Every structure is written in structure tokens, then in C-alpha cells.
PDB file of C-alpha atoms in Angstrom:
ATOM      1  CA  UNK O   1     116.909  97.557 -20.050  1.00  0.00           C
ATOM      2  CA  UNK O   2     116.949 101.049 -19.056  1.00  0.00           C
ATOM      3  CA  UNK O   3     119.906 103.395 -19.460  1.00  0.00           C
ATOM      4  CA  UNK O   4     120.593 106.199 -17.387  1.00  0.00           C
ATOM      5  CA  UNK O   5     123.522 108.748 -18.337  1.00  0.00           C
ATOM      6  CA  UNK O   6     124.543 111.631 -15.569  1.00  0.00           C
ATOM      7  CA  UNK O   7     126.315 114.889 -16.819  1.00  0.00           C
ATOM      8  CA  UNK O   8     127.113 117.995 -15.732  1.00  0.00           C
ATOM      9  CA  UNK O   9     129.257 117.444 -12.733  1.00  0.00           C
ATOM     10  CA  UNK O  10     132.562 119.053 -11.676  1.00  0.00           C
ATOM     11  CA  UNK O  11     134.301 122.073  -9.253  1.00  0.00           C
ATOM     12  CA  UNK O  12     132.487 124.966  -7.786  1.00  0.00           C
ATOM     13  CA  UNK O  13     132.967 127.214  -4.688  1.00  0.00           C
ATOM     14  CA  UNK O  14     130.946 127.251  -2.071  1.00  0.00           C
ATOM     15  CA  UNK O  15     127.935 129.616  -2.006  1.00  0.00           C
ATOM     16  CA  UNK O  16     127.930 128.346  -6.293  1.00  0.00           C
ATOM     17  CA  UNK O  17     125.348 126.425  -8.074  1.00  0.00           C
ATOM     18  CA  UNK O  18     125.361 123.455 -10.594  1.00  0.00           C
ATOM     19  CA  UNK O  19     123.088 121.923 -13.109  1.00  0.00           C
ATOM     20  CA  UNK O  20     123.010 117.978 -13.122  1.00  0.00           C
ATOM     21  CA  UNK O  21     121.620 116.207 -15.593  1.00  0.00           C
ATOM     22  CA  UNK O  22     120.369 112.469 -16.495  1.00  0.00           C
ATOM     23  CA  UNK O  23     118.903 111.189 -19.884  1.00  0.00           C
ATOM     24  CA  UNK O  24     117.666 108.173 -19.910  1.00  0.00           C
ATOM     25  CA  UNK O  25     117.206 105.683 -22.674  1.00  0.00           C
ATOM     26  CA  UNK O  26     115.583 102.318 -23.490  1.00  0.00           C
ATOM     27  CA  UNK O  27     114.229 100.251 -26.633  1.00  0.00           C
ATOM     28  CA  UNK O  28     111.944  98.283 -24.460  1.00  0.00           C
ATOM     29  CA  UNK O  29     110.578 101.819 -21.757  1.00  0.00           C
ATOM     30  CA  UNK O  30     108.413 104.249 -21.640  1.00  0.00           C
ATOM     31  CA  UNK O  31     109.923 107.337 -19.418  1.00  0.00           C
ATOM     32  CA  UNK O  32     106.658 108.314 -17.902  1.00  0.00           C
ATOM     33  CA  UNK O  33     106.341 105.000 -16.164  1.00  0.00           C
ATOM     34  CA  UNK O  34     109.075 105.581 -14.184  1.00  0.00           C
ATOM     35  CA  UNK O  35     110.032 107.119 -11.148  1.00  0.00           C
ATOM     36  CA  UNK O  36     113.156 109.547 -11.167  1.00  0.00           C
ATOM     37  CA  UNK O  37     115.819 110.428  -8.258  1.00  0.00           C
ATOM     38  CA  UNK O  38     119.256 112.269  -7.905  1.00  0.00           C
ATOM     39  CA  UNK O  39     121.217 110.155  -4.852  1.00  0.00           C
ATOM     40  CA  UNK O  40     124.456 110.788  -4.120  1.00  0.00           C
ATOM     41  CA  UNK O  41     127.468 109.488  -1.950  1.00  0.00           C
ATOM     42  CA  UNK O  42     129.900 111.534  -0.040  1.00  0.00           C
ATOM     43  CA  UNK O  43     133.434 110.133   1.265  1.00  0.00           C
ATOM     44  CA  UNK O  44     132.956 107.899   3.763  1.00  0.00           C
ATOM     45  CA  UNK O  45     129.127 107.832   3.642  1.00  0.00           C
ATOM     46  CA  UNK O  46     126.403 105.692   2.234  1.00  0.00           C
ATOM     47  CA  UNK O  47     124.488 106.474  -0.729  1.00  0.00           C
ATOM     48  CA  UNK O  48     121.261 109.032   0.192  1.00  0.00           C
ATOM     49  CA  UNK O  49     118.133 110.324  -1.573  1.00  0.00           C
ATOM     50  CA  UNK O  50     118.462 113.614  -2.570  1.00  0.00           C
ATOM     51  CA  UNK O  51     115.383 114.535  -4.399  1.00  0.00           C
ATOM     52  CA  UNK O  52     112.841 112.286  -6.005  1.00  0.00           C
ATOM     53  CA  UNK O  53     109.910 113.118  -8.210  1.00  0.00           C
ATOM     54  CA  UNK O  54     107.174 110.905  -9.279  1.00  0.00           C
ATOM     55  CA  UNK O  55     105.286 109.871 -12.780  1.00  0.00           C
ATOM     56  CA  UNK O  56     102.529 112.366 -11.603  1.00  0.00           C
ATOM     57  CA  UNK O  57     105.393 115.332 -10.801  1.00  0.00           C
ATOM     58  CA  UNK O  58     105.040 114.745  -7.220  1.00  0.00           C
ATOM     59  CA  UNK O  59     108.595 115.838  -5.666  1.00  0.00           C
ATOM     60  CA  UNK O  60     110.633 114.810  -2.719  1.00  0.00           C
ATOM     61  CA  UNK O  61     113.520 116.442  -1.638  1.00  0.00           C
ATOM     62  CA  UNK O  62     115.796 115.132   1.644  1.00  0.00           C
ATOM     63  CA  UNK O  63     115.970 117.885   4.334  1.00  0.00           C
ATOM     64  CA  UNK O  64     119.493 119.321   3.641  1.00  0.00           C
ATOM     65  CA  UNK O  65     118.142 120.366   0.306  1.00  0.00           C
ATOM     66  CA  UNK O  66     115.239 121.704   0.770  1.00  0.00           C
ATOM     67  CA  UNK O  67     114.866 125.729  -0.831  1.00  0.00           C
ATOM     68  CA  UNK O  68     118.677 124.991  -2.445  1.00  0.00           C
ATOM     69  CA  UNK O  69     117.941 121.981  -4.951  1.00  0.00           C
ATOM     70  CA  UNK O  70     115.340 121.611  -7.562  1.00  0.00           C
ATOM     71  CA  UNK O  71     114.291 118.423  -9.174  1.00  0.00           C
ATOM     72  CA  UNK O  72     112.482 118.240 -12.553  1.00  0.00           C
ATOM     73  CA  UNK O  73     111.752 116.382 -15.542  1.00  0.00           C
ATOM     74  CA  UNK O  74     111.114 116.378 -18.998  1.00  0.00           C
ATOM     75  CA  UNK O  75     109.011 114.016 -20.563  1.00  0.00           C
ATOM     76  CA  UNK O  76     109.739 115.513 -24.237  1.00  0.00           C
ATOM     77  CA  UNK O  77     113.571 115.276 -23.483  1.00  0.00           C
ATOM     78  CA  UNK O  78     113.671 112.221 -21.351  1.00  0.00           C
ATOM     79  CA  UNK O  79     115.798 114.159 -18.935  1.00  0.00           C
ATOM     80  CA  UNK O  80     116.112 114.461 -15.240  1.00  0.00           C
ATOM     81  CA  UNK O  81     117.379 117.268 -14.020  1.00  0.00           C
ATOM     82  CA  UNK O  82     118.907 118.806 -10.513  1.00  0.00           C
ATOM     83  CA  UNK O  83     119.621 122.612 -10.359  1.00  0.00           C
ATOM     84  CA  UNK O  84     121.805 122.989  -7.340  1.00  0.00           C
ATOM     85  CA  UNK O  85     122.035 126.286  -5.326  1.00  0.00           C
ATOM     86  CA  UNK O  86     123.975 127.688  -2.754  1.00  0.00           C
ATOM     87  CA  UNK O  87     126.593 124.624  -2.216  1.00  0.00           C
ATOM     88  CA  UNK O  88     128.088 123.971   0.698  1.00  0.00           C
ATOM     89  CA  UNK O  89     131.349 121.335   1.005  1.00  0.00           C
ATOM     90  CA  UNK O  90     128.864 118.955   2.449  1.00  0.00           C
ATOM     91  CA  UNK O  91     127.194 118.671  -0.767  1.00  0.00           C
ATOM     92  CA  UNK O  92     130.340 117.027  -1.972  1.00  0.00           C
ATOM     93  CA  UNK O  93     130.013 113.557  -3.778  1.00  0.00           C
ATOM     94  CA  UNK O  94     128.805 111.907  -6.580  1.00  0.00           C
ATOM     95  CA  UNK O  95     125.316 111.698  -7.970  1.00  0.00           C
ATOM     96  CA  UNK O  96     123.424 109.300  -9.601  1.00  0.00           C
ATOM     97  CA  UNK O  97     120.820 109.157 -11.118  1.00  0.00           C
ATOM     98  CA  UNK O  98     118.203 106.435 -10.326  1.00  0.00           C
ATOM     99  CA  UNK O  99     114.849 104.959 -11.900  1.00  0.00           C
ATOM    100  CA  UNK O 100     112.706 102.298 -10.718  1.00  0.00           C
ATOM    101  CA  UNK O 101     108.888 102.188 -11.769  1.00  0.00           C
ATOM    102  CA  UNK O 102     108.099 101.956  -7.750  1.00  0.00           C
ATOM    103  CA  UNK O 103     110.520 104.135  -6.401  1.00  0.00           C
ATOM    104  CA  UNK O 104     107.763 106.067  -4.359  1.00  0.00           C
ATOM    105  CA  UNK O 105     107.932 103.090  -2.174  1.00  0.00           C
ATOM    106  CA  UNK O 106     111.679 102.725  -1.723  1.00  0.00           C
ATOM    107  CA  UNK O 107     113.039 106.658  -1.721  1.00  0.00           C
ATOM    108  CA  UNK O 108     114.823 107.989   0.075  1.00  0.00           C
ATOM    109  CA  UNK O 109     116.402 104.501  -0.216  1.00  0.00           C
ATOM    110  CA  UNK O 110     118.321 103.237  -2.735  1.00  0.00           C
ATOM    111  CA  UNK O 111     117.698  99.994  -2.438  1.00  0.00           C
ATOM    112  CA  UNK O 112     114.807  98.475  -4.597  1.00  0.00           C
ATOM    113  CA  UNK O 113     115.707 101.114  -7.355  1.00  0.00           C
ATOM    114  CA  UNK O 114     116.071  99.233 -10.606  1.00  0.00           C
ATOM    115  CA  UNK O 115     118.470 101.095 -12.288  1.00  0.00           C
ATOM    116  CA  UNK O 116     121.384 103.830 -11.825  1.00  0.00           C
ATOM    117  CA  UNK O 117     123.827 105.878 -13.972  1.00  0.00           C
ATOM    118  CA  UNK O 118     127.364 105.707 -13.631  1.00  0.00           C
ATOM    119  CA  UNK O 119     127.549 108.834 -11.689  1.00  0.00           C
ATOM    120  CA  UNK O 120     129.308 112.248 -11.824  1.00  0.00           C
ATOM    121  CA  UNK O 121     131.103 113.661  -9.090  1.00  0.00           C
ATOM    122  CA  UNK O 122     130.446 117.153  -7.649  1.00  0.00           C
ATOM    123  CA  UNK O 123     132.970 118.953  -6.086  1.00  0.00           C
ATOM    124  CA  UNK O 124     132.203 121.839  -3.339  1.00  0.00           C
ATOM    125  CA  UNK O 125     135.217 123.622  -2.511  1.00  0.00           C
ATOM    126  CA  UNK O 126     135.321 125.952   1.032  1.00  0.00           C
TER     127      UNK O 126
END
């Protein structure tokens, strides 16, 4: 079983930036085998990829993030993390945090992913 454990969510004005971030924990897993993702779901709206990154480092981000969001990870820490730049209302919702030891082959969907937080919501106010 792996454990996955979001913090770091809450209000911020438009044009502001947050810092999201996941530990993970298991007694049976080794971090590094895993693939790591931030989704999230707005009101009203399905759950979407945000940003992925792979065992190797190798980093996906969905369009609407792309030069605002950075994904990373910490292999010391066992920590995902999503610094979040320039929010706009749209980037409303709440984000999970996903693993899955072939998520390369299922992001930017979420289905197939093994495991997810509970979630923390992100409020972007206009």
C-alpha cells in the first residue's frame, strides 16, 4: 500500500502563486519506482493531468500550465511538489496527488493510476 498525503492548499488572488505538496509513504515501496502527478478537478469538471514527472525526471505538464507550474521531486524527502505561478480563477479546484509505477502510459489520464491523496483544494479568487 502506498500513501499519498497533499498539503499546502488554500486562498490566493489571482496573478498569486502556491506551493503544493505530496509525501508519500509505504512499508512495502520504494519512491523511485514510481511515477508522480498533480491532477486536479474544478466544479463541474472531470479530473485532469496537470503535470507529471517520471522515475527518470522526465516532466509533463498539460497546456494551461505550461511556463506557470513546476513539477518536481525529491527522492531524499519522498515529496512531490507543484510550485504554482501566476493563478488565474480557472486554476480553481482540488489537487491530488497521484502515483502509479506506469503512469507514463496513462497521464494525462487518471485512470490506471494506482493510488491518490485525499486532495487539497485551491482557491483562485478574481
Amino acid at each position: 500500500q502506498v500513501y499519498l498525503v497533499e498539503s499546502g492548499g488554500g486562498s490566493v488572488q489571482a496573478g498569486g502563486s502556491r506551493r503544493l505538496s505530496c509525501q508519500f509513504s509505504s512499508s512495502q515501496y520504494y519512491y523511485g519506482d514510481y511515477y508522480m502527478a498533480w491532477f486536479r478537478r474544478a466544479p463541474g469538471k472531470p479530473r485532469e493531468g496537470v503535470a507529471g514527472i517520471g522515475q527518470n525526471g522526465a516532466i509533463t505538464y498539460t497546456d494551461s500550465v505550461k511556463g506557470r507550474f513546476t513539477i518536481s521531486r525529491d527522492s531524499a524527502k519522498m515529496t512531490l511538489t507543484l510550485e504554482m505561478n501566476t493563478l488565474t480563477p480557472e486554476d480553481t479546484g482540488i489537487y491530488y496527488c497521484a502515483a502509479d509505477r506506469f503512469g507514463q502510459d496513462w497521464f494525462p489520464q487518471d485512470r490506471g493510476f494506482a493510488y491518490f491523496g485525499q486532495g487539497t483544494q485551491v482557491t483562485v479568487s478574481s
